[in-house]
mmCIF file of C-alpha atoms and ligand atoms in Angstrom:
data_model
loop_
_atom_site.group_PDB
_atom_site.id
_atom_site.type_symbol
_atom_site.label_atom_id
_atom_site.label_comp_id
_atom_site.label_asym_id
_atom_site.label_seq_id
_atom_site.Cartn_x
_atom_site.Cartn_y
_atom_site.Cartn_z
ATOM 1 C CA MET O 1 -35.878 57.614 86.869
ATOM 2 C CA SER O 2 -33.625 55.399 84.778
ATOM 3 C CA GLY O 3 -31.249 58.104 83.542
ATOM 4 C CA ALA O 4 -31.171 61.897 83.668
ATOM 5 C CA VAL O 5 -28.938 64.945 83.574
ATOM 6 C CA TRP O 6 -29.350 67.948 85.855
ATOM 7 C CA ASN O 7 -26.848 70.761 85.670
ATOM 8 C CA PRO O 8 -27.205 73.830 87.929
ATOM 9 C CA LEU O 9 -25.675 75.940 85.148
ATOM 10 C CA ASP O 10 -28.345 74.941 82.608
ATOM 11 C CA ALA O 11 -30.812 77.616 81.589
ATOM 12 C CA HIS O 12 -34.203 77.712 79.890
ATOM 13 C CA GLN O 13 -35.094 80.479 77.477
ATOM 14 C CA ASP O 14 -38.527 82.144 77.568
ATOM 15 C CA THR O 15 -38.673 82.581 73.787
ATOM 16 C CA PRO O 16 -41.903 84.657 73.522
ATOM 17 C CA LEU O 17 -40.493 87.095 76.117
ATOM 18 C CA LEU O 18 -37.128 87.241 74.334
ATOM 19 C CA VAL O 19 -38.794 87.967 70.981
ATOM 20 C CA ARG O 20 -40.986 90.703 72.567
ATOM 21 C CA ARG O 21 -37.872 92.322 74.071
ATOM 22 C CA LEU O 22 -35.932 92.132 70.778
ATOM 23 C CA VAL O 23 -38.835 93.696 68.875
ATOM 24 C CA ALA O 24 -39.133 96.469 71.487
ATOM 25 C CA ALA O 25 -35.383 97.154 71.353
ATOM 26 C CA PHE O 26 -35.499 97.230 67.537
ATOM 27 C CA SER O 27 -38.443 99.676 67.554
ATOM 28 C CA ASP O 28 -36.860 101.858 70.262
ATOM 29 C CA ALA O 29 -33.722 102.092 68.133
ATOM 30 C CA GLY O 30 -35.779 103.496 65.245
ATOM 31 C CA GLY O 31 -36.527 100.247 63.404
ATOM 32 C CA ARG O 32 -39.839 99.849 61.573
ATOM 33 C CA LEU O 33 -41.637 96.539 61.982
ATOM 34 C CA ILE O 34 -43.932 95.328 59.206
ATOM 35 C CA ALA O 35 -45.987 92.383 60.468
ATOM 36 C CA PRO O 36 -47.459 90.116 59.469
ATOM 37 C CA ALA O 37 -45.876 90.164 56.039
ATOM 38 C CA SER O 38 -44.354 87.579 53.725
ATOM 39 C CA VAL O 39 -41.483 88.270 51.387
ATOM 40 C CA THR O 40 -41.968 86.492 48.077
ATOM 41 C CA ALA O 41 -38.793 87.583 46.271
ATOM 42 C CA ILE O 42 -35.505 89.396 46.642
ATOM 43 C CA GLU O 43 -35.172 92.080 43.987
ATOM 44 C CA VAL O 44 -31.756 91.914 42.309
ATOM 45 C CA GLU O 45 -30.509 94.108 39.446
ATOM 46 C CA THR O 46 -27.095 93.799 37.814
ATOM 47 C CA GLY O 47 -25.711 91.737 40.688
ATOM 48 C CA ARG O 48 -26.935 94.126 43.378
ATOM 49 C CA CYS O 49 -29.749 93.757 45.900
ATOM 50 C CA ARG O 50 -32.443 96.405 45.395
ATOM 51 C CA GLY O 51 -35.028 95.354 47.977
ATOM 52 C CA VAL O 52 -37.761 92.797 48.542
ATOM 53 C CA ARG O 53 -41.193 92.056 47.092
ATOM 54 C CA LEU O 54 -44.013 91.343 49.567
ATOM 55 C CA ALA O 55 -46.910 88.936 49.091
ATOM 56 C CA ASP O 56 -49.301 91.867 48.525
ATOM 57 C CA GLY O 57 -47.134 92.981 45.595
ATOM 58 C CA ASP O 58 -45.492 95.947 47.339
ATOM 59 C CA VAL O 59 -41.774 96.352 46.714
ATOM 60 C CA LEU O 60 -39.653 97.713 49.555
ATOM 61 C CA ALA O 61 -36.469 99.291 48.273
ATOM 62 C CA CYS O 62 -33.424 98.821 50.486
ATOM 63 C CA ALA O 63 -29.684 98.574 50.020
ATOM 64 C CA THR O 64 -29.232 95.556 52.276
ATOM 65 C CA VAL O 65 -31.391 92.480 52.824
ATOM 66 C CA VAL O 66 -30.731 89.893 55.537
ATOM 67 C CA VAL O 67 -32.303 86.514 54.815
ATOM 68 C CA ALA O 68 -32.957 84.911 58.210
ATOM 69 C CA CYS O 69 -35.975 82.794 57.235
ATOM 70 C CA GLY O 70 -34.837 79.545 58.842
ATOM 71 C CA PRO O 71 -35.819 76.451 56.831
ATOM 72 C CA TRP O 72 -37.761 78.623 54.372
ATOM 73 C CA SER O 73 -34.717 80.677 53.349
ATOM 74 C CA ASN O 74 -34.286 78.648 50.162
ATOM 75 C CA GLU O 75 -37.625 79.884 48.801
ATOM 76 C CA LEU O 76 -35.934 83.282 48.483
ATOM 77 C CA LEU O 77 -32.365 82.174 47.805
ATOM 78 C CA ALA O 78 -32.803 79.323 45.291
ATOM 79 C CA PRO O 79 -34.034 81.612 42.439
ATOM 80 C CA HIS O 80 -30.660 83.377 42.713
ATOM 81 C CA GLY O 81 -28.656 80.148 42.696
ATOM 82 C CA LEU O 82 -27.882 80.482 46.413
ATOM 83 C CA GLY O 83 -29.795 77.499 47.808
ATOM 84 C CA VAL O 84 -28.435 76.041 51.053
ATOM 85 C CA PRO O 85 -28.248 72.220 51.277
ATOM 86 C CA PHE O 86 -30.716 71.766 54.125
ATOM 87 C CA GLN O 87 -32.102 68.736 55.883
ATOM 88 C CA TRP O 88 -35.326 69.560 57.703
ATOM 89 C CA THR O 89 -36.355 68.205 61.098
ATOM 90 C CA ARG O 90 -39.655 68.666 62.931
ATOM 91 C CA PHE O 91 -39.502 69.138 66.697
ATOM 92 C CA GLU O 92 -42.666 68.847 68.817
ATOM 93 C CA ALA O 93 -43.408 70.290 72.254
ATOM 94 C CA ALA O 94 -46.259 70.740 74.726
ATOM 95 C CA SER O 95 -47.086 72.922 77.702
ATOM 96 C CA THR O 96 -49.379 72.547 80.702
ATOM 97 C CA GLY O 97 -51.368 74.887 82.918
ATOM 98 C CA ALA O 98 -49.775 76.277 86.098
ATOM 99 C CA ALA O 99 -48.271 73.475 88.196
ATOM 100 C CA PRO O 100 -48.220 73.361 92.029
ATOM 101 C CA PHE O 101 -44.509 72.453 91.822
ATOM 102 C CA ARG O 102 -41.449 73.880 90.079
ATOM 103 C CA ILE O 103 -38.629 72.151 88.234
ATOM 104 C CA GLY O 104 -35.267 73.756 88.927
ATOM 105 C CA ARG O 105 -33.491 74.593 85.647
ATOM 106 C CA VAL O 106 -33.971 71.907 82.982
ATOM 107 C CA VAL O 107 -34.081 68.146 83.452
ATOM 108 C CA ALA O 108 -32.972 66.090 80.462
ATOM 109 C CA GLY O 109 -33.676 62.366 80.391
ATOM 110 C CA GLN O 110 -32.013 59.332 78.921
ATOM 111 C CA SER O 111 -33.274 59.794 75.353
ATOM 112 C CA LEU O 112 -31.056 62.845 75.143
ATOM 113 C CA PHE O 113 -28.061 60.505 75.405
ATOM 114 C CA ARG O 114 -29.194 58.903 72.154
ATOM 115 C CA PHE O 115 -29.590 62.321 70.519
ATOM 116 C CA PHE O 116 -26.125 63.468 71.641
ATOM 117 C CA THR O 117 -24.480 60.042 71.732
ATOM 118 C CA PRO O 118 -21.207 60.392 73.658
ATOM 119 C CA PRO O 119 -18.091 59.172 71.809
ATOM 120 C CA GLY O 120 -17.581 55.431 72.169
ATOM 121 C CA MET O 121 -21.230 54.690 73.011
ATOM 122 C CA ASP O 122 -23.692 52.896 70.769
ATOM 123 C CA ALA O 123 -26.950 54.884 70.495
ATOM 124 C CA ALA O 124 -28.879 51.694 69.686
ATOM 125 C CA ALA O 125 -27.786 50.171 73.001
ATOM 126 C CA PHE O 126 -29.740 52.705 75.087
ATOM 127 C CA PRO O 127 -33.026 51.288 76.366
ATOM 128 C CA ARG O 128 -36.209 52.516 74.694
ATOM 129 C CA ASP O 129 -39.510 53.284 76.330
ATOM 130 C CA PRO O 130 -42.402 51.245 74.818
ATOM 131 C CA SER O 131 -43.995 54.521 73.672
ATOM 132 C CA GLU O 132 -40.905 55.143 71.526
ATOM 133 C CA GLN O 133 -41.848 52.051 69.481
ATOM 134 C CA ILE O 134 -45.245 53.472 68.458
ATOM 135 C CA ARG O 135 -43.652 55.244 65.534
ATOM 136 C CA PRO O 136 -39.969 54.251 65.199
ATOM 137 C CA ALA O 137 -39.318 57.117 62.747
ATOM 138 C CA LEU O 138 -39.557 59.496 65.692
ATOM 139 C CA GLY O 139 -36.725 60.348 68.054
ATOM 140 C CA PHE O 140 -36.997 62.081 71.399
ATOM 141 C CA THR O 141 -34.797 64.638 73.173
ATOM 142 C CA GLU O 142 -36.515 64.312 76.587
ATOM 143 C CA GLN O 143 -36.414 67.718 78.257
ATOM 144 C CA ILE O 144 -38.718 69.353 80.803
ATOM 145 C CA ALA O 145 -38.652 72.792 82.447
ATOM 146 C CA SER O 146 -40.833 75.223 84.419
ATOM 147 C CA MET O 147 -41.797 78.521 82.809
ATOM 148 C CA PRO O 148 -41.990 81.788 84.803
ATOM 149 C CA ASP O 149 -45.832 81.631 84.835
ATOM 150 C CA GLY O 150 -45.724 78.217 86.544
ATOM 151 C CA SER O 151 -46.581 76.200 83.459
ATOM 152 C CA ILE O 152 -44.404 73.246 82.451
ATOM 153 C CA GLN O 153 -42.929 72.832 78.967
ATOM 154 C CA PHE O 154 -41.786 69.453 77.772
ATOM 155 C CA GLY O 155 -40.688 67.571 74.642
ATOM 156 C CA CYS O 156 -39.330 67.036 72.131
ATOM 157 C CA ALA O 157 -40.322 64.280 69.738
ATOM 158 C CA TYR O 158 -38.534 64.864 66.441
ATOM 159 C CA GLU O 159 -38.593 63.510 62.902
ATOM 160 C CA ILE O 160 -35.610 63.938 60.610
ATOM 161 C CA GLY O 161 -36.450 64.779 57.000
ATOM 162 C CA SER O 162 -39.999 65.940 57.727
ATOM 163 C CA SER O 163 -41.440 69.199 56.402
ATOM 164 C CA HIS O 164 -44.734 68.619 58.260
ATOM 165 C CA ASP O 165 -44.937 71.333 60.930
ATOM 166 C CA GLN O 166 -47.771 70.133 63.155
ATOM 167 C CA PRO O 167 -47.587 67.996 66.308
ATOM 168 C CA THR O 168 -48.413 64.326 65.779
ATOM 169 C CA VAL O 169 -50.377 61.866 67.904
ATOM 170 C CA ALA O 170 -47.371 59.538 68.235
ATOM 171 C CA GLY O 171 -44.969 62.343 69.123
ATOM 172 C CA GLN O 172 -47.262 63.751 71.784
ATOM 173 C CA ALA O 173 -48.074 60.280 73.117
ATOM 174 C CA MET O 174 -44.374 59.551 73.536
ATOM 175 C CA ALA O 175 -43.681 62.825 75.359
ATOM 176 C CA CYS O 176 -46.739 62.530 77.624
ATOM 177 C CA SER O 177 -46.032 58.893 78.441
ATOM 178 C CA ILE O 178 -42.336 59.242 79.286
ATOM 179 C CA MET O 179 -42.640 62.546 81.093
ATOM 180 C CA SER O 180 -45.639 61.637 83.225
ATOM 181 C CA ARG O 181 -43.935 58.399 84.248
ATOM 182 C CA ASN O 182 -40.755 60.279 85.246
ATOM 183 C CA PHE O 183 -42.722 63.135 86.882
ATOM 184 C CA PRO O 184 -45.988 61.584 88.137
ATOM 185 C CA ALA O 185 -47.346 64.978 89.276
ATOM 186 C CA LEU O 186 -47.227 66.100 85.641
ATOM 187 C CA SER O 187 -49.890 63.591 84.641
ATOM 188 C CA GLU O 188 -52.614 65.492 86.544
ATOM 189 C CA LEU O 189 -52.010 68.828 84.812
ATOM 190 C CA PRO O 190 -54.127 70.114 81.919
ATOM 191 C CA ILE O 191 -52.363 70.323 78.553
ATOM 192 C CA THR O 192 -52.818 73.864 77.279
ATOM 193 C CA ARG O 193 -50.780 73.769 74.090
ATOM 194 C CA GLN O 194 -49.169 71.295 71.728
ATOM 195 C CA TRP O 195 -47.064 72.532 68.834
ATOM 196 C CA ALA O 196 -44.288 71.713 66.395
ATOM 197 C CA GLY O 197 -41.731 73.675 64.451
ATOM 198 C CA LEU O 198 -39.212 73.023 61.693
ATOM 199 C CA VAL O 199 -35.483 73.494 61.860
ATOM 200 C CA ALA O 200 -32.985 73.144 59.023
ATOM 201 C CA GLN O 201 -29.559 71.621 59.338
ATOM 202 C CA THR O 202 -26.617 72.041 56.980
ATOM 203 C CA PRO O 203 -24.363 69.049 56.113
ATOM 204 C CA ASP O 204 -21.706 70.169 58.632
ATOM 205 C CA GLY O 205 -24.244 71.184 61.298
ATOM 206 C CA LEU O 206 -23.043 74.810 61.332
ATOM 207 C CA PRO O 207 -25.180 77.830 60.383
ATOM 208 C CA VAL O 208 -24.676 79.947 57.275
ATOM 209 C CA ILE O 209 -23.569 83.430 58.375
ATOM 210 C CA ASP O 210 -22.526 85.313 55.281
ATOM 211 C CA ALA O 211 -22.088 89.039 54.668
ATOM 212 C CA ALA O 212 -20.817 88.614 51.118
ATOM 213 C CA CYS O 213 -22.597 85.721 49.425
ATOM 214 C CA GLY O 214 -22.079 86.814 45.814
ATOM 215 C CA ILE O 215 -24.908 89.368 45.412
ATOM 216 C CA GLU O 216 -23.929 92.783 46.691
ATOM 217 C CA GLY O 217 -26.178 93.876 49.579
ATOM 218 C CA LEU O 218 -27.477 90.376 50.350
ATOM 219 C CA MET O 219 -26.593 88.836 53.726
ATOM 220 C CA LEU O 220 -27.480 85.398 55.068
ATOM 221 C CA ASN O 221 -28.115 84.245 58.628
ATOM 222 C CA THR O 222 -29.753 80.842 58.402
ATOM 223 C CA GLY O 223 -29.331 77.103 58.984
ATOM 224 C CA HIS O 224 -29.491 77.190 62.788
ATOM 225 C CA PHE O 225 -30.286 73.770 64.166
ATOM 226 C CA PHE O 226 -29.956 74.739 67.837
ATOM 227 C CA GLY O 227 -30.529 78.374 67.108
ATOM 228 C CA ASN O 228 -32.020 79.419 70.447
ATOM 229 C CA LEU O 229 -28.505 79.128 71.726
ATOM 230 C CA ALA O 230 -26.463 80.136 68.670
ATOM 231 C CA GLY O 231 -28.868 82.518 66.898
ATOM 232 C CA ALA O 232 -28.256 85.529 69.119
ATOM 233 C CA PHE O 233 -24.499 85.280 68.537
ATOM 234 C CA SER O 234 -24.971 84.830 64.777
ATOM 235 C CA GLY O 235 -27.134 87.965 64.654
ATOM 236 C CA LYS O 236 -24.539 89.943 66.569
ATOM 237 C CA LEU O 237 -21.705 88.733 64.330
ATOM 238 C CA LEU O 238 -23.621 89.535 61.153
ATOM 239 C CA ALA O 239 -24.525 93.023 62.416
ATOM 240 C CA GLU O 240 -20.865 93.597 63.215
ATOM 241 C CA ALA O 241 -19.807 92.394 59.774
ATOM 242 C CA ALA O 242 -22.222 94.882 58.192
ATOM 243 C CA THR O 243 -21.353 97.875 60.306
ATOM 244 C CA ARG O 244 -17.735 97.542 61.402
ATOM 245 C CA SER O 245 -14.440 96.658 59.837
ATOM 246 C CA ASP O 246 -13.053 95.102 63.058
ATOM 247 C CA ALA O 247 -15.449 92.201 63.662
ATOM 248 C CA SER O 248 -14.914 90.410 66.994
ATOM 249 C CA TYR O 249 -15.001 86.969 65.331
ATOM 250 C CA ASP O 250 -14.129 85.778 61.832
ATOM 251 C CA ILE O 251 -17.320 84.591 60.126
ATOM 252 C CA THR O 252 -15.604 83.451 56.924
ATOM 253 C CA PRO O 253 -15.801 79.739 57.909
ATOM 254 C CA PHE O 254 -19.615 80.055 58.008
ATOM 255 C CA ALA O 255 -19.918 81.403 54.439
ATOM 256 C CA LEU O 256 -22.311 79.716 52.007
ATOM 257 C CA ASN O 257 -19.474 79.103 49.545
ATOM 258 C CA ARG O 258 -18.203 76.263 51.745
ATOM 259 C CA PHE O 259 -21.033 74.305 50.049
ATOM 260 C CA THR O 260 -21.303 76.053 46.665
ATOM 261 C CA GLY O 261 -17.705 77.025 45.905
ATOM 262 C CA ARG O 262 -18.936 80.444 44.647
ATOM 263 C CA GLY O 263 -16.884 83.618 45.233
ATOM 264 C CA HIS O 264 -17.543 86.523 47.563
ATOM 265 C CA ALA O 265 -18.921 90.001 46.853
ATOM 266 C CA VAL O 266 -17.961 93.239 48.595
ATOM 267 C CA ARG O 267 -19.391 93.478 52.119
ATOM 268 C CA PRO O 268 -22.542 95.630 52.180
ATOM 269 C CA ARG O 269 -23.453 98.575 54.395
ATOM 270 C CA LEU O 270 -26.458 97.891 56.617
ATOM 271 C CA SER O 271 -29.949 99.381 56.409
ATOM 272 C CA LEU O 272 -32.438 97.255 58.279
ATOM 273 C CA ALA O 273 -35.805 95.800 57.392
ATOM 274 C CA VAL O 274 -37.528 93.147 59.513
ATOM 275 C CA PHE O 275 -40.355 90.856 58.479
ATOM 276 C CA HIS O 276 -42.414 88.524 60.521
ATOM 277 C CA HIS O 277 -44.208 85.694 58.802
ATOM 278 C CA LYS O 278 -47.848 85.160 59.824
ATOM 279 C CA SER O 279 -47.555 81.419 60.361
ATOM 280 C CA GLY O 280 -44.100 81.474 61.974
HETATM 281 C C1 LIG N 1 -40.063 72.355 69.607
HETATM 282 C C2 LIG N 1 -38.694 72.943 69.368
HETATM 283 C C3 LIG N 1 -37.739 72.868 70.359
HETATM 284 C C4 LIG N 1 -36.480 73.420 70.176
HETATM 285 N N1 LIG N 1 -35.586 73.355 71.203
HETATM 286 C C5 LIG N 1 -34.403 74.010 71.091
HETATM 287 C C6 LIG N 1 -33.489 74.061 72.178
HETATM 288 O O1 LIG N 1 -33.736 73.487 73.248
HETATM 289 N N2 LIG N 1 -32.336 74.751 72.033
HETATM 290 C C7 LIG N 1 -32.024 75.410 70.862
HETATM 291 O O2 LIG N 1 -30.978 76.052 70.800
HETATM 292 N N3 LIG N 1 -32.865 75.351 69.796
HETATM 293 C C8 LIG N 1 -34.040 74.685 69.879
HETATM 294 N N4 LIG N 1 -34.895 74.634 68.811
HETATM 295 C C9 LIG N 1 -34.430 75.153 67.518
HETATM 296 C C10 LIG N 1 -34.598 76.675 67.415
HETATM 297 O O3 LIG N 1 -35.954 77.033 67.633
HETATM 298 C C11 LIG N 1 -34.172 77.115 65.992
HETATM 299 O O4 LIG N 1 -32.840 76.684 65.763
HETATM 300 C C12 LIG N 1 -34.242 78.629 65.855
HETATM 301 O O5 LIG N 1 -35.575 79.071 66.010
HETATM 302 C C13 LIG N 1 -33.704 79.080 64.488
HETATM 303 O O6 LIG N 1 -33.803 80.474 64.460
HETATM 304 P P1 LIG N 1 -33.869 81.272 63.102
HETATM 305 O O7 LIG N 1 -34.172 82.685 63.491
HETATM 306 O O8 LIG N 1 -32.644 80.986 62.301
HETATM 307 O O9 LIG N 1 -35.089 80.645 62.284
HETATM 308 P P2 LIG N 1 -36.626 80.565 62.680
HETATM 309 O O10 LIG N 1 -36.830 80.632 64.159
HETATM 310 O O11 LIG N 1 -37.176 79.384 61.922
HETATM 311 O O12 LIG N 1 -37.215 81.911 62.112
HETATM 312 C C14 LIG N 1 -37.426 82.113 60.731
HETATM 313 C C15 LIG N 1 -38.563 83.111 60.613
HETATM 314 O O13 LIG N 1 -38.653 83.547 59.265
HETATM 315 C C16 LIG N 1 -40.025 83.626 58.944
HETATM 316 N N5 LIG N 1 -40.149 83.525 57.477
HETATM 317 C C17 LIG N 1 -39.942 82.431 56.708
HETATM 318 N N6 LIG N 1 -40.131 82.730 55.425
HETATM 319 C C18 LIG N 1 -40.464 84.045 55.385
HETATM 320 C C19 LIG N 1 -40.808 84.941 54.299
HETATM 321 N N7 LIG N 1 -40.796 84.532 53.026
HETATM 322 N N8 LIG N 1 -41.124 86.223 54.611
HETATM 323 C C20 LIG N 1 -41.111 86.657 55.908
HETATM 324 N N9 LIG N 1 -40.798 85.848 56.954
HETATM 325 C C21 LIG N 1 -40.481 84.567 56.691
HETATM 326 C C22 LIG N 1 -40.656 82.454 59.688
HETATM 327 O O14 LIG N 1 -42.046 82.641 59.843
HETATM 328 C C23 LIG N 1 -39.913 82.528 61.012
HETATM 329 O O15 LIG N 1 -40.538 83.394 61.935
HETATM 330 C C24 LIG N 1 -36.155 74.056 68.964
HETATM 331 C C25 LIG N 1 -37.120 74.129 67.929
HETATM 332 C C26 LIG N 1 -38.378 73.576 68.142
HETATM 333 C C27 LIG N 1 -39.411 73.694 67.028
#
């Protein structure tokens, strides 16, 4: 292996399990889940949030709406002049069937050094695998980990500025080529899934966490680029901002008005509604 990072403190999140647990905790706490459902509009009257309109035409009345729709948040926010300046990136991944070996924690390879170029180093100087030349528009984060069921997950080819949310031949070729060279035993395993997802990044790379964006009752929790890591904290901070006066962390620096220059409304009281998009 020409370059890799292994840190015993690294961790790998089982996202489907995490989401199942969050949904169960939400339901156990009295929350009502409506899924699948798409919100098509936020209902606003005289500067106050009144609820949301669903794709089937139903309107759900509620005092507080949290927009946490990732890259798609602007579809709901832009009509109210609250668009977030996003740059989209597609990340691709793949998983295999159960492997007869396990990878301890996460192994990250040399492409990750280009993605997170350390200060003083020239990203262009890092050697490239021939498969990275197939489609130069693609980058690669080079990570691989074992899942609890024994399968292996690996990736991630990425394309900055793309709104195309399906895995590509070049992206998958790059990941399969580099990973099966670094881990020869991987090359024998069946591929069971290949997928891609979109993430949105703000100009300063920080999320938008805003409990008072200018429309009373409307809260924002969006713009997470590495949101697996940061998203749980953002959710906790926003819930605190809605329900307590003594928040554990000041979220003001994450307000949308750092991009728009618009003023703040009064902080809303929280009443929850959760939506899960069919294609998400
Ligand atoms: C392949 C891949 C690898 C990644 N690797 C990492 C990693 O190693 N570490 C890390 O920290 N992050 C990683 N990320 C990024 C991470 O997944 C995102 O930052 C995170 O999911 C953002 O969370 P979010 O809840 O803000 O938005 P999202 O996860 O995008 O969730 C938004 C949800 O809103 C739904 N939605 C959208 N519009 C509507 C609507 N109108 N009505 C109802 N629902 C709607 C969508 O369907 C979606 O379910 C990776 C992403 C991908 C795709």
